[in-house]
PDB file of C-alpha atoms in Angstrom:
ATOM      1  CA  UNK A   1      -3.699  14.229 -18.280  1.00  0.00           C
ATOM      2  CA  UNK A   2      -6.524  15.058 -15.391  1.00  0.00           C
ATOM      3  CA  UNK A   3      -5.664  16.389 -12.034  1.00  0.00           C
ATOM      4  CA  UNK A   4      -6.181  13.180 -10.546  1.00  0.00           C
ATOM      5  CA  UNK A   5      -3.680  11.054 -12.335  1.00  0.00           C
ATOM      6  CA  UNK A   6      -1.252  13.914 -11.524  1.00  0.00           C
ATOM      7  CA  UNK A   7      -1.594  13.303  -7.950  1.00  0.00           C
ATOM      8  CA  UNK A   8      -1.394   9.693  -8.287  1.00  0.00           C
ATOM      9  CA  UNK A   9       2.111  10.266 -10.297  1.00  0.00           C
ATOM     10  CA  UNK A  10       2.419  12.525  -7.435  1.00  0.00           C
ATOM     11  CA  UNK A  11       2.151   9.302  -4.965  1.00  0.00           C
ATOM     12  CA  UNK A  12       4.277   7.361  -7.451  1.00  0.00           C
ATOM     13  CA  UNK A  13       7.411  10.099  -6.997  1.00  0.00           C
ATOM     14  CA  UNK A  14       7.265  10.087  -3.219  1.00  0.00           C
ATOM     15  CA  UNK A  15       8.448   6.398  -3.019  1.00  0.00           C
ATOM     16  CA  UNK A  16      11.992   7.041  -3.635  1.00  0.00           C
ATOM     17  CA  UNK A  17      11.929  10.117  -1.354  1.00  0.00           C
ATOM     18  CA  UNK A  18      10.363   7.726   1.431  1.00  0.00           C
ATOM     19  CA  UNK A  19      12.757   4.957   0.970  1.00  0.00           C
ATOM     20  CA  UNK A  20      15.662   7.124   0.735  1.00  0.00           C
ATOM     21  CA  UNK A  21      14.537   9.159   4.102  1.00  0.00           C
ATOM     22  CA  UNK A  22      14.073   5.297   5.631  1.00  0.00           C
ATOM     23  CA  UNK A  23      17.274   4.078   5.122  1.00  0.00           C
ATOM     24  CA  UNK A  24      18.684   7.705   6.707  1.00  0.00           C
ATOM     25  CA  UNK A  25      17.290   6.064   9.437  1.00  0.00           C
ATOM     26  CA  UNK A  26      18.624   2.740  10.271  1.00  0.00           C
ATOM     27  CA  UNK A  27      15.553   1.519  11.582  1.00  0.00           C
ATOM     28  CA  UNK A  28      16.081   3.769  14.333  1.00  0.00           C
ATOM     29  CA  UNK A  29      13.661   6.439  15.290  1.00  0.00           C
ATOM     30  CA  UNK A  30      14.558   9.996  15.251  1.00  0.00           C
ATOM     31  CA  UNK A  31      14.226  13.158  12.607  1.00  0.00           C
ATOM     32  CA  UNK A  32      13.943  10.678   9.566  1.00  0.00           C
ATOM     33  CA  UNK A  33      11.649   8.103  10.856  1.00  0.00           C
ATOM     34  CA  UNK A  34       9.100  11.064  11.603  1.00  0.00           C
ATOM     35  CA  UNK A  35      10.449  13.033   7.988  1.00  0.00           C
ATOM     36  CA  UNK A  36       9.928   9.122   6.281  1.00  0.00           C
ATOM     37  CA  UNK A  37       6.816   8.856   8.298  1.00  0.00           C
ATOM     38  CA  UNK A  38       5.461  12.754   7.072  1.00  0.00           C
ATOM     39  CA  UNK A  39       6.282  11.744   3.697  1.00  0.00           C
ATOM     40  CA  UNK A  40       4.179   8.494   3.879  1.00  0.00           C
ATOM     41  CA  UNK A  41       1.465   9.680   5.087  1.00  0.00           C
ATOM     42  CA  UNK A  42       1.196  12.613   2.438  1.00  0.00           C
ATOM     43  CA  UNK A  43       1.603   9.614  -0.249  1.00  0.00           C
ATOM     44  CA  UNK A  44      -1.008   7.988   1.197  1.00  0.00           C
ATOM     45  CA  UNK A  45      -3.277  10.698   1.266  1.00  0.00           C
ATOM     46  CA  UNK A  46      -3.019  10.957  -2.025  1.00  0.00           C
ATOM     47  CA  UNK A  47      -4.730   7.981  -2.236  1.00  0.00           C
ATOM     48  CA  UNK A  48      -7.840   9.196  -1.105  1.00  0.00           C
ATOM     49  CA  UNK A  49      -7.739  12.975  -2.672  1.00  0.00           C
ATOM     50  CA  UNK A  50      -7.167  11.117  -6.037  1.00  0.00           C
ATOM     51  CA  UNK A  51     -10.479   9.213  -5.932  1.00  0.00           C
ATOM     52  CA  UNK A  52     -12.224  11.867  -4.867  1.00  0.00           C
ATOM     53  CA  UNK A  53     -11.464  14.047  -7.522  1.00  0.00           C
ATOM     54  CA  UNK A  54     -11.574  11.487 -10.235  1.00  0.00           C
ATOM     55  CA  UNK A  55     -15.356  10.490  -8.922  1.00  0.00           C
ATOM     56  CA  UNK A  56     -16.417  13.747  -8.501  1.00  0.00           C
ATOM     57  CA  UNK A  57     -14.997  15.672 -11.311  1.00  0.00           C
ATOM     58  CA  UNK A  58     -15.537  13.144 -13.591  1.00  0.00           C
ATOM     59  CA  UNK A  59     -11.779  12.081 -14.297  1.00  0.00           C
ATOM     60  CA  UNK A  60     -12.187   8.574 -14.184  1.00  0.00           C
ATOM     61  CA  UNK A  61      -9.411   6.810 -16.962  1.00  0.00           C
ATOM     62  CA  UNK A  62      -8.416   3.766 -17.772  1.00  0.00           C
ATOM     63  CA  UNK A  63      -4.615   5.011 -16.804  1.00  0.00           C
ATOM     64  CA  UNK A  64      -6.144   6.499 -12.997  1.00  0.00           C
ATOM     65  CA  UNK A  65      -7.626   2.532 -12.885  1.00  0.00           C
ATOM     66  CA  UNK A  66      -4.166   1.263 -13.749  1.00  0.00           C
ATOM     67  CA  UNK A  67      -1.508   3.242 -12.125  1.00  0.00           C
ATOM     68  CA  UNK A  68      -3.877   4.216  -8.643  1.00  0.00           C
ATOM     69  CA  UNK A  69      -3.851   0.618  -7.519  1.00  0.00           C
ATOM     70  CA  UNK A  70      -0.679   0.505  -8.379  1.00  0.00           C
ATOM     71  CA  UNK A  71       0.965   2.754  -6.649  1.00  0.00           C
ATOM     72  CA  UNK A  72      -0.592   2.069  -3.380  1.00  0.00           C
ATOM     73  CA  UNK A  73       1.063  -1.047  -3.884  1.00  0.00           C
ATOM     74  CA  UNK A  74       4.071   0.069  -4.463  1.00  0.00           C
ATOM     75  CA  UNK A  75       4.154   2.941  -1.372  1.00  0.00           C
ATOM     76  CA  UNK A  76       2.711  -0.128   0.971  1.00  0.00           C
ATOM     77  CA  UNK A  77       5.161  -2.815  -0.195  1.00  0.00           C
ATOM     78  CA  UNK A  78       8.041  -0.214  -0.299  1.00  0.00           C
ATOM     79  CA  UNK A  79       7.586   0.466   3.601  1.00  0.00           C
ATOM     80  CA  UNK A  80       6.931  -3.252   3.903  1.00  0.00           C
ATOM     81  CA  UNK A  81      10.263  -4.150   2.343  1.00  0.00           C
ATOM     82  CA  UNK A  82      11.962  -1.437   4.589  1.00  0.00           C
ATOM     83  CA  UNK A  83      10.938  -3.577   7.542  1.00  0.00           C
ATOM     84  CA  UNK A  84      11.951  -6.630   6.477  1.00  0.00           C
ATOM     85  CA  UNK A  85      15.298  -5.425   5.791  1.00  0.00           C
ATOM     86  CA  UNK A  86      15.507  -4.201   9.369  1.00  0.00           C
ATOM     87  CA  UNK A  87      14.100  -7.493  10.368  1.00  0.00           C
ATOM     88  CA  UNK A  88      11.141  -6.007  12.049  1.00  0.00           C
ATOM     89  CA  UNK A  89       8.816  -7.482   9.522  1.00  0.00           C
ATOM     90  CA  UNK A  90       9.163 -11.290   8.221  1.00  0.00           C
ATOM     91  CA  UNK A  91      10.002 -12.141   4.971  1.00  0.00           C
ATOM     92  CA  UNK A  92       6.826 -14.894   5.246  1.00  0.00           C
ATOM     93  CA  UNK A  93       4.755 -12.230   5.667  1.00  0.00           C
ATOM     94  CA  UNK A  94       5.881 -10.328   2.616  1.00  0.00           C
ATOM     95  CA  UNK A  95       5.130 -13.280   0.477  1.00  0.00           C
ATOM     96  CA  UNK A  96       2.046 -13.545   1.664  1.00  0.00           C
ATOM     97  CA  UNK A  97       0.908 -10.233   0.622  1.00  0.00           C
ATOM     98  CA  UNK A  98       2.769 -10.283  -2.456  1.00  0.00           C
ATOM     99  CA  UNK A  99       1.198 -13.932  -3.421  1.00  0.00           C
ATOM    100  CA  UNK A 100      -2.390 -12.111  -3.040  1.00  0.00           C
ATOM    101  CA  UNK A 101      -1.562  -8.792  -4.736  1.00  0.00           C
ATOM    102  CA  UNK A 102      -0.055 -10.765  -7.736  1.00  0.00           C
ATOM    103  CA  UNK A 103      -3.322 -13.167  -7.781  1.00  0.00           C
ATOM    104  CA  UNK A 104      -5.614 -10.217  -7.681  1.00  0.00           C
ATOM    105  CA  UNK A 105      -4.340  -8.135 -10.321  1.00  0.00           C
ATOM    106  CA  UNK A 106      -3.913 -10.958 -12.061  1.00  0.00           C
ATOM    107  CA  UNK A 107      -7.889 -11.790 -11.742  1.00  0.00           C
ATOM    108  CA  UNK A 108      -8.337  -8.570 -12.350  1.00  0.00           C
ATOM    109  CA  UNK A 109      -6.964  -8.601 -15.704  1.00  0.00           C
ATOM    110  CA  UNK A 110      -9.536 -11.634 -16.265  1.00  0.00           C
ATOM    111  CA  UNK A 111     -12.451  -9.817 -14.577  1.00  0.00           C
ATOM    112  CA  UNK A 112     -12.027  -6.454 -16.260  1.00  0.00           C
ATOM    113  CA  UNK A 113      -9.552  -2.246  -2.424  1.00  0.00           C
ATOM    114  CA  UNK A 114      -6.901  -3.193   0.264  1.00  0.00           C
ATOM    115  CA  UNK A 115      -7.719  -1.470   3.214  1.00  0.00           C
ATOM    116  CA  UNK A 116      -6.052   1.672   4.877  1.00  0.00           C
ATOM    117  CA  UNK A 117      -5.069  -0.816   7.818  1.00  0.00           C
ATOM    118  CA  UNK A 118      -1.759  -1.467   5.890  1.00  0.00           C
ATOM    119  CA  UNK A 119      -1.169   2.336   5.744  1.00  0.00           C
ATOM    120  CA  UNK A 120      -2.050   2.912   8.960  1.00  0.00           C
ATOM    121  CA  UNK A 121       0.044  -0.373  10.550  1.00  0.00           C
ATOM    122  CA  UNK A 122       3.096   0.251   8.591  1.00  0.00           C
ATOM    123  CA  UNK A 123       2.907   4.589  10.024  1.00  0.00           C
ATOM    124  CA  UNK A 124       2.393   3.169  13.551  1.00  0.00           C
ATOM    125  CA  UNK A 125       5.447   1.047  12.922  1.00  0.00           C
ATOM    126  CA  UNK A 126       7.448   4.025  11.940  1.00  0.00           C
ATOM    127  CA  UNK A 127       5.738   6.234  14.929  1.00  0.00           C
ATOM    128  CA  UNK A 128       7.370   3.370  17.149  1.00  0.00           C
ATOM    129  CA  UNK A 129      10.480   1.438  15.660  1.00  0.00           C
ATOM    130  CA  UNK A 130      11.360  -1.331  17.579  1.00  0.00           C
ATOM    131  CA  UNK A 131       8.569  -2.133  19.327  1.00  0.00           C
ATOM    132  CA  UNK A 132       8.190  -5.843  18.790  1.00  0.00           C
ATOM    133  CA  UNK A 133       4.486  -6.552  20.685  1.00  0.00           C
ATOM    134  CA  UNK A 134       3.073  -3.476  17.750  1.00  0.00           C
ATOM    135  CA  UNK A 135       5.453  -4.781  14.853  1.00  0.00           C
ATOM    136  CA  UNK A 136       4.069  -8.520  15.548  1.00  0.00           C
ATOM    137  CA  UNK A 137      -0.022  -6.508  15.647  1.00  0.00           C
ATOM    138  CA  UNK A 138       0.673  -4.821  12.594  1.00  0.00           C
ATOM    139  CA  UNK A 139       1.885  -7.561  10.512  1.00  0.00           C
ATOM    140  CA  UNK A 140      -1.168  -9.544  11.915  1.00  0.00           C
ATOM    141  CA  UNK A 141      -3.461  -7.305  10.847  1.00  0.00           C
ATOM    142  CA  UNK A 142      -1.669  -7.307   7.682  1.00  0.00           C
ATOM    143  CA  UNK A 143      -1.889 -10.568   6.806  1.00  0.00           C
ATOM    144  CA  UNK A 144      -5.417 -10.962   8.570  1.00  0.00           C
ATOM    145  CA  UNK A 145      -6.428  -8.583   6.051  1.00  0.00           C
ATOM    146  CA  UNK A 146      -4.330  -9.128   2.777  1.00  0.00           C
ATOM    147  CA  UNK A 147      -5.937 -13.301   3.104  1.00  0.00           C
ATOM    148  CA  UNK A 148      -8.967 -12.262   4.026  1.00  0.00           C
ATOM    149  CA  UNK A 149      -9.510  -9.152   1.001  1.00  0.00           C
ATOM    150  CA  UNK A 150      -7.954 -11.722  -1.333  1.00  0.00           C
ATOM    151  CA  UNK A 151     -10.111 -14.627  -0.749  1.00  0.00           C
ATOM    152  CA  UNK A 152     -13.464 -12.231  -0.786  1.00  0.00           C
ATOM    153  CA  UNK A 153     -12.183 -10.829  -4.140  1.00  0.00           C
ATOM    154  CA  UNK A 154     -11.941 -14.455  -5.746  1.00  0.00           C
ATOM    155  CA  UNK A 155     -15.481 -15.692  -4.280  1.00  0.00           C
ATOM    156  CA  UNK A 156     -17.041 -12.558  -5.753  1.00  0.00           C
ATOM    157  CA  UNK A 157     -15.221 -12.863  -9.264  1.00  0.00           C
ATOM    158  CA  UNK A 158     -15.093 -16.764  -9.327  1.00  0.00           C
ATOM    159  CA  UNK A 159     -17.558 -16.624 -12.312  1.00  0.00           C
ATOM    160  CA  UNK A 160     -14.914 -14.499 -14.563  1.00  0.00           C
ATOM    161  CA  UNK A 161     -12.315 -17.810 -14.462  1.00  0.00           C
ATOM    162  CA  UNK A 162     -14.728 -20.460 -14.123  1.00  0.00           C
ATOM    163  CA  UNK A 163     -17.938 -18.721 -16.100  1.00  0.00           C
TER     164      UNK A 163
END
């Protein structure tokens, strides 16, 4: 197994630790919002440390182009679902991002990149719990940005259904 899959299991193995420290929370900010908030942002750095050493030390697999994607998914949509519990982020908007992650990797499987404005929303959201005017930003950039990826992936690979 090459370093970089390690630190993508690595990003897989923080979830539960981040949605455990979240619910110490109660949606309320204080030591655990910042600890869940820490622990996040580590995960998601991950992210980027991952690729870097899998493009530049030549440890690109076919499990690093499986389980990376997946496991930002699962760190973004685990924070997502925290918020929608606490009812600071809507269930509608959930679906929507769901609907297009489930459409893309399932294109993806035909045609054999969100962008870090989820990450970066969702720790601003933890930074500042409860602030409805930033929740309500963050889930528009969100969505803004989960349509918008989603339909740009489907125009570029529209050939791999349809070709």
């Amino acid at each position: 197994m090459t370093s970089a899959s390690k630190i993508t299991i690595l990003r897989v193995l923080l979830i539960p630790f981040y949605m455990a420290a979240m619910y110490m929370t109660g949606g309320e900010s204080g030591v655990w919002m910042w600890f869940s908030l820490a622990i996040f942002i580590v995960a998601s750095l991950t992210d980027f440390v991952d690729g870097y050493i899998a493009r530049n030390y030549n440890q690109t697999t076919d499990f690093g182009k499986f389980l990376d994607p997946l496991a930002d998914k699962l760190l973004t949509i685990a924070a997502m679902c925290m918020f929608c519990q606490w009812g600071s982020f809507p269930a509608w908007a959930l679906m929507i991002v769901l609907t297009r992650e489930f459409a893309v990797t399932g294109l993806r499987l035909v045609a054999v990149q969100k962008g870090n404005s989820t990450m970066v929303g969702l720790c601003a959201m933890m930074v500042f719990p409860g602030v409805a005017w930033l929740n309500w930003l963050v889930i528009a950039v969100i969505v803004v940005t989960t349509v918008y990826s989603g339909v740009e992936y489907f125009v570029k690979n529209w050939k791999c259904l349809w070709g």
